[in-house]
PDB file of C-alpha atoms in Angstrom:
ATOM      1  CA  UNK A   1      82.301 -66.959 -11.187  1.00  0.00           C
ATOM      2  CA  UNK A   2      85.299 -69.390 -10.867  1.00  0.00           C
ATOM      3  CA  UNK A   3      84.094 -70.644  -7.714  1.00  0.00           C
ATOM      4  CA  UNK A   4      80.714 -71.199  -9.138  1.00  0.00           C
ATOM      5  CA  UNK A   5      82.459 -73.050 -12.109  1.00  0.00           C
ATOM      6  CA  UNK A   6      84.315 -75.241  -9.127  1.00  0.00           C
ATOM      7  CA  UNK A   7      81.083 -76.273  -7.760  1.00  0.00           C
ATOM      8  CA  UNK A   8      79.740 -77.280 -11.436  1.00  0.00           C
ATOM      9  CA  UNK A   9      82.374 -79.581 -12.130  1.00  0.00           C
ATOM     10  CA  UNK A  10      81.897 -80.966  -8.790  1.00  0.00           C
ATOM     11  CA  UNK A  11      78.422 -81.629  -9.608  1.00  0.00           C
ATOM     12  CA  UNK A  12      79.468 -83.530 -12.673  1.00  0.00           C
ATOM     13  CA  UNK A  13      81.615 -85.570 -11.024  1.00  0.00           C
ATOM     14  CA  UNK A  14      78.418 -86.769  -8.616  1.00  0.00           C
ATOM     15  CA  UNK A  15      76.493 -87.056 -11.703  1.00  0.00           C
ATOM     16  CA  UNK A  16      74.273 -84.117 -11.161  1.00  0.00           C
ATOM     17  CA  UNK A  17      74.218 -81.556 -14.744  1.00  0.00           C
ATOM     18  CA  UNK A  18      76.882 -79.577 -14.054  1.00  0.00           C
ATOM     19  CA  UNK A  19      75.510 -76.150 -12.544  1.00  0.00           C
ATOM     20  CA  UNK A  20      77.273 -73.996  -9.717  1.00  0.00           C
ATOM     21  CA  UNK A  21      75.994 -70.937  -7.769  1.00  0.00           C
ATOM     22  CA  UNK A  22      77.730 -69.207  -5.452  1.00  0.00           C
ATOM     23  CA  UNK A  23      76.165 -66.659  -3.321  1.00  0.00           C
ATOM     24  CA  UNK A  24      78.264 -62.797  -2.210  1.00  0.00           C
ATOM     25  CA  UNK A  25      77.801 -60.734   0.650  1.00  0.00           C
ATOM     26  CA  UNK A  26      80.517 -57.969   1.423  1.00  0.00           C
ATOM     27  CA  UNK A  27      82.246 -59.222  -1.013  1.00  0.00           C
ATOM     28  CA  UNK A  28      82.574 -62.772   0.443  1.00  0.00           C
ATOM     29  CA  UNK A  29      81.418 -65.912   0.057  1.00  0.00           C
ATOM     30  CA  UNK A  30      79.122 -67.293   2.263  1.00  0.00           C
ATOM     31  CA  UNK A  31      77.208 -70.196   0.012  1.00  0.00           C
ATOM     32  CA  UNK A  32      78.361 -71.728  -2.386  1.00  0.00           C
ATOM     33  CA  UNK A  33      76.549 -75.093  -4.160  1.00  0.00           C
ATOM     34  CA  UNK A  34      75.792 -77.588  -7.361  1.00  0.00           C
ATOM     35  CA  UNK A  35      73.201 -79.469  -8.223  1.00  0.00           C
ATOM     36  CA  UNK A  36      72.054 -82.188  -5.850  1.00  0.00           C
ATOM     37  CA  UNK A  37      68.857 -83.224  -7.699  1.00  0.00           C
ATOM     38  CA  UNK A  38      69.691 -86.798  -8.501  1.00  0.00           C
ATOM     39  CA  UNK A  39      71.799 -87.250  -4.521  1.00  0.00           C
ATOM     40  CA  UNK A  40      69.118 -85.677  -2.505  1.00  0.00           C
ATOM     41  CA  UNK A  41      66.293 -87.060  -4.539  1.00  0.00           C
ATOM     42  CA  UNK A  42      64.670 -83.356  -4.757  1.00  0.00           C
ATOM     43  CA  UNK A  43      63.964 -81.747  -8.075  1.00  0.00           C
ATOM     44  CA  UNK A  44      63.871 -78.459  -6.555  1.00  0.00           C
ATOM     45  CA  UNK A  45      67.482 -78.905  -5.536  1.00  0.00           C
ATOM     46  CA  UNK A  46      69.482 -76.905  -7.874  1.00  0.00           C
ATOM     47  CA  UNK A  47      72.062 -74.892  -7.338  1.00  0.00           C
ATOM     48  CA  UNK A  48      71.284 -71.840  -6.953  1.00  0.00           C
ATOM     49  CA  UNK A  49      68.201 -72.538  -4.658  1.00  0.00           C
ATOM     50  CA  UNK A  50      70.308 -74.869  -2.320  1.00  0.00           C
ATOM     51  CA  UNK A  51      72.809 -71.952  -2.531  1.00  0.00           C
ATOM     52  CA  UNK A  52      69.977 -69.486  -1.094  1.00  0.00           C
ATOM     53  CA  UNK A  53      68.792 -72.073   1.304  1.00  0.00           C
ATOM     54  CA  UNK A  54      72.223 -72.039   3.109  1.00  0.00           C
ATOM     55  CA  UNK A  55      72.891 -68.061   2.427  1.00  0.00           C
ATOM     56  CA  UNK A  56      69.407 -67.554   4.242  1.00  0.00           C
ATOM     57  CA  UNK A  57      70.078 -69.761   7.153  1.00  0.00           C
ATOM     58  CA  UNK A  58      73.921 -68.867   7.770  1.00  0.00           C
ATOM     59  CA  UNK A  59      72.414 -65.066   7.980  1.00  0.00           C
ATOM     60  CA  UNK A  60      69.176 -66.534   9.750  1.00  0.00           C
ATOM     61  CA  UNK A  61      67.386 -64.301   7.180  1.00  0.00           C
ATOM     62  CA  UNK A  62      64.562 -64.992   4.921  1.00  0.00           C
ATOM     63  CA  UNK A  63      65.590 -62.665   2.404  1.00  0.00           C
ATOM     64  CA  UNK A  64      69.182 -61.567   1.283  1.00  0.00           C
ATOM     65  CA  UNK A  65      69.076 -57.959  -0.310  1.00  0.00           C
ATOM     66  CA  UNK A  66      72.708 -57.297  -0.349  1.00  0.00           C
ATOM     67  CA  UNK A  67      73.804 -60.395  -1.821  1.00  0.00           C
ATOM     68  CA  UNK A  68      74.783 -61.318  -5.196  1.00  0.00           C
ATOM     69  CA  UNK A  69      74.256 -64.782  -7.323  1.00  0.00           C
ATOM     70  CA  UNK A  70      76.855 -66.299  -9.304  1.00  0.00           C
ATOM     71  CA  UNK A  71      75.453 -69.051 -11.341  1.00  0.00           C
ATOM     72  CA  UNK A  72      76.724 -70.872 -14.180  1.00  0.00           C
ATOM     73  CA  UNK A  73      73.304 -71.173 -16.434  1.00  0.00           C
ATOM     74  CA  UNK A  74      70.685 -68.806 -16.991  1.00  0.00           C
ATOM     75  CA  UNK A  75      68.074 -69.818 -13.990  1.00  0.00           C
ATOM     76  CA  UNK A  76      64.942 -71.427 -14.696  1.00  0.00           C
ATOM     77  CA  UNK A  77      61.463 -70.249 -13.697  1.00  0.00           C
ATOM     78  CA  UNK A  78      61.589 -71.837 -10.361  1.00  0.00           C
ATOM     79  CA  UNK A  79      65.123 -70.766  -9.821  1.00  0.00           C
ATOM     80  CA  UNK A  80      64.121 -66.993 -10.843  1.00  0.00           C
ATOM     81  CA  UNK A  81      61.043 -66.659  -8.463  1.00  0.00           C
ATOM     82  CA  UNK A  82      63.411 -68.035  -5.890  1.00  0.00           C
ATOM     83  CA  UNK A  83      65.579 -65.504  -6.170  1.00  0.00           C
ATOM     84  CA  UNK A  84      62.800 -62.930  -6.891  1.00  0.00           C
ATOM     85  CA  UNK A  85      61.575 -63.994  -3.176  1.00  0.00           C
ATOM     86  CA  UNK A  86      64.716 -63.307  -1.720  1.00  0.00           C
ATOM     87  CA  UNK A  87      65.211 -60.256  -2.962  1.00  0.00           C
ATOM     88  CA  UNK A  88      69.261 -61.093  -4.253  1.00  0.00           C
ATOM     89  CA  UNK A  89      70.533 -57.572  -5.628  1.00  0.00           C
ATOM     90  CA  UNK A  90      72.324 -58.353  -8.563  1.00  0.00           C
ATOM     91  CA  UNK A  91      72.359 -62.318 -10.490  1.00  0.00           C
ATOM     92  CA  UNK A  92      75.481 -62.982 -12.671  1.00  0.00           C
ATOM     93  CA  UNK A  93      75.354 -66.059 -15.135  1.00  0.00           C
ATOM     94  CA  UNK A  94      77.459 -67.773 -17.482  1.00  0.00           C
ATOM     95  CA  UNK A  95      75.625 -69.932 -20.101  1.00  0.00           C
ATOM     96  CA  UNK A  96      72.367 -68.772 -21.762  1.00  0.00           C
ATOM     97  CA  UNK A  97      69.341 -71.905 -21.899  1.00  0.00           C
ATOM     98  CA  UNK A  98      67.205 -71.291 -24.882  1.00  0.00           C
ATOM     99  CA  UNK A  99      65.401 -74.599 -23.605  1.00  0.00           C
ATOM    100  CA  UNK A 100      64.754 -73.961 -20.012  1.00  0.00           C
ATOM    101  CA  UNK A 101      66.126 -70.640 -18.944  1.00  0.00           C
ATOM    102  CA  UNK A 102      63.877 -67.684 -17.763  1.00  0.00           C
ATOM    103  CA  UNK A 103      65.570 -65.190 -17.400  1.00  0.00           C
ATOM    104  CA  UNK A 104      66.790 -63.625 -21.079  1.00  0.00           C
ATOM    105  CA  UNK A 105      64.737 -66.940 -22.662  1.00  0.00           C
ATOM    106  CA  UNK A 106      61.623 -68.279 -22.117  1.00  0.00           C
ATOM    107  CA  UNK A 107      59.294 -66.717 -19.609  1.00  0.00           C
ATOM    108  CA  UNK A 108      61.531 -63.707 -18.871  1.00  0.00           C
ATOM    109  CA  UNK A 109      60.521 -64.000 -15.330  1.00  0.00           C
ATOM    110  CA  UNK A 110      61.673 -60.831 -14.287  1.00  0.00           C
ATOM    111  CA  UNK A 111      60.188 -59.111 -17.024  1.00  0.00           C
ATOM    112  CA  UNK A 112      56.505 -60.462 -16.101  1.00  0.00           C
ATOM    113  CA  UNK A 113      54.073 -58.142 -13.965  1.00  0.00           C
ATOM    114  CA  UNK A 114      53.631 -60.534 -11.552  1.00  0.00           C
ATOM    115  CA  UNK A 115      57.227 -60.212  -9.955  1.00  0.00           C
ATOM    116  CA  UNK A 116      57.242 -58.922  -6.857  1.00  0.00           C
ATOM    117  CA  UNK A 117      61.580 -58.078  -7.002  1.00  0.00           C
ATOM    118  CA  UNK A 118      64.001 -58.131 -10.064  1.00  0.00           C
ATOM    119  CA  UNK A 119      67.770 -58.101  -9.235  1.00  0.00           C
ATOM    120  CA  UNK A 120      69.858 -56.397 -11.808  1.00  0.00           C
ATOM    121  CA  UNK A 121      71.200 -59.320 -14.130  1.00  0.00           C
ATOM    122  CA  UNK A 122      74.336 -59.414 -15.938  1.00  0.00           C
ATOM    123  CA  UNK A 123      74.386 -62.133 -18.450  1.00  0.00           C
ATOM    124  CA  UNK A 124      77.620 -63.973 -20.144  1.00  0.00           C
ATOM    125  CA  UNK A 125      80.258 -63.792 -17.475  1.00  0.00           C
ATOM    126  CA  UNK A 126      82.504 -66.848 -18.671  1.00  0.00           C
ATOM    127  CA  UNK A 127      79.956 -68.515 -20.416  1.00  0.00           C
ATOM    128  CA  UNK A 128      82.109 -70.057 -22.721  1.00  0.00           C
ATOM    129  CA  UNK A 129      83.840 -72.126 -19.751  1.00  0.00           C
ATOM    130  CA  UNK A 130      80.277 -72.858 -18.240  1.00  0.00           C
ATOM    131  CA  UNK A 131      78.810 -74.238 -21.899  1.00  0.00           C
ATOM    132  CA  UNK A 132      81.653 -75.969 -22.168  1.00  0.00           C
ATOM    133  CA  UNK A 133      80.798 -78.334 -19.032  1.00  0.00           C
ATOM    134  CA  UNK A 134      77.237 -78.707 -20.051  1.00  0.00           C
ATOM    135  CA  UNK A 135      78.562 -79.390 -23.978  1.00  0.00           C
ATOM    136  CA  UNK A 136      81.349 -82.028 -22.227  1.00  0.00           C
ATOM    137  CA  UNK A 137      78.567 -83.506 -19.625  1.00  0.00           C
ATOM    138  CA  UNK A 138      75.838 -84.419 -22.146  1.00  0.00           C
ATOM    139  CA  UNK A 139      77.962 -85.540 -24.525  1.00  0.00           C
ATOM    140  CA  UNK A 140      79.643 -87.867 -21.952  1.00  0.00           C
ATOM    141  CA  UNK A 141      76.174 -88.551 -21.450  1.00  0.00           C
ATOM    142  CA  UNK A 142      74.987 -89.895 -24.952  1.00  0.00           C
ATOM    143  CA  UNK A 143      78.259 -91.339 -25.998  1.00  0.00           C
ATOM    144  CA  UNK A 144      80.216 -92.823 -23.022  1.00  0.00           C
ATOM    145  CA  UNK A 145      83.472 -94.889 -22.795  1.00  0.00           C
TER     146      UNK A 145
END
């Protein structure tokens, strides 16, 4: 998780809301990624989808069964199917989002019929230091200087 928490700061600094993935195979990393919705000009660039885009093309595989998410926020719907589709074994995260999480909030993606794959999740891990940078950012945000 602390190289997922690298990548979210490094997102703040560009601007972006600060959210990291990283994704494990073997027990190494072989994506890692922030947000780059704002600097690529793509809403469907978040982290951890930009972290599975690079995952699946460094294994030339559409789908990544042995691998493992680290992300810093509970995913979002699009975020969840995304990982649903390519079949990621287990999905760590850090900060809960009543608001726009769907994962433990919200839709419960994984929980609906409809899902075709649902990785084990594990909810929590350091999410103290990953609220934290989302508290910091969007406070920065409102009051600046």
């Amino acid at each position: 998780m602390g190289a997922a928490l690298d990548e979210a700061r490094a997102a703040a600094a560009r601007g972006e809301v600060p959210v990291g993935a990283v994704v494990v195979r073997g027990g190494e990393i072989v994506a890692r990624a922030g947000n780059r919705t704002r600097q690529l000009n793509d809403p469907t660039a978040h982290a951890e989808i930009v972290a599975i885009r690079d995952a699946c093309a460094a294994a030339g595989l559409e789908r990544l069964p042995d691998a493992d998410l680290y992300v810093t926020l509970e995913p979002c719907a699009m975020c969840a199917a995304a990982i649903s589709f390519a079949r990621i074994r287990r999905l760590y995260f850090g900060a809960s989002d009543e608001k726009g999480g769907a994962v433990v909030n919200g839709g419960r993606f994984f929980a609906s019929p409809t899902c075709h794959h649902a990785p084990e999740v594990y909810a929590g891990m350091a999410e103290r230091d990953a609220a934290s940078l989302l508290l910091d950012f969007f406070r920065e945000k409102r009051n600046p200087g």
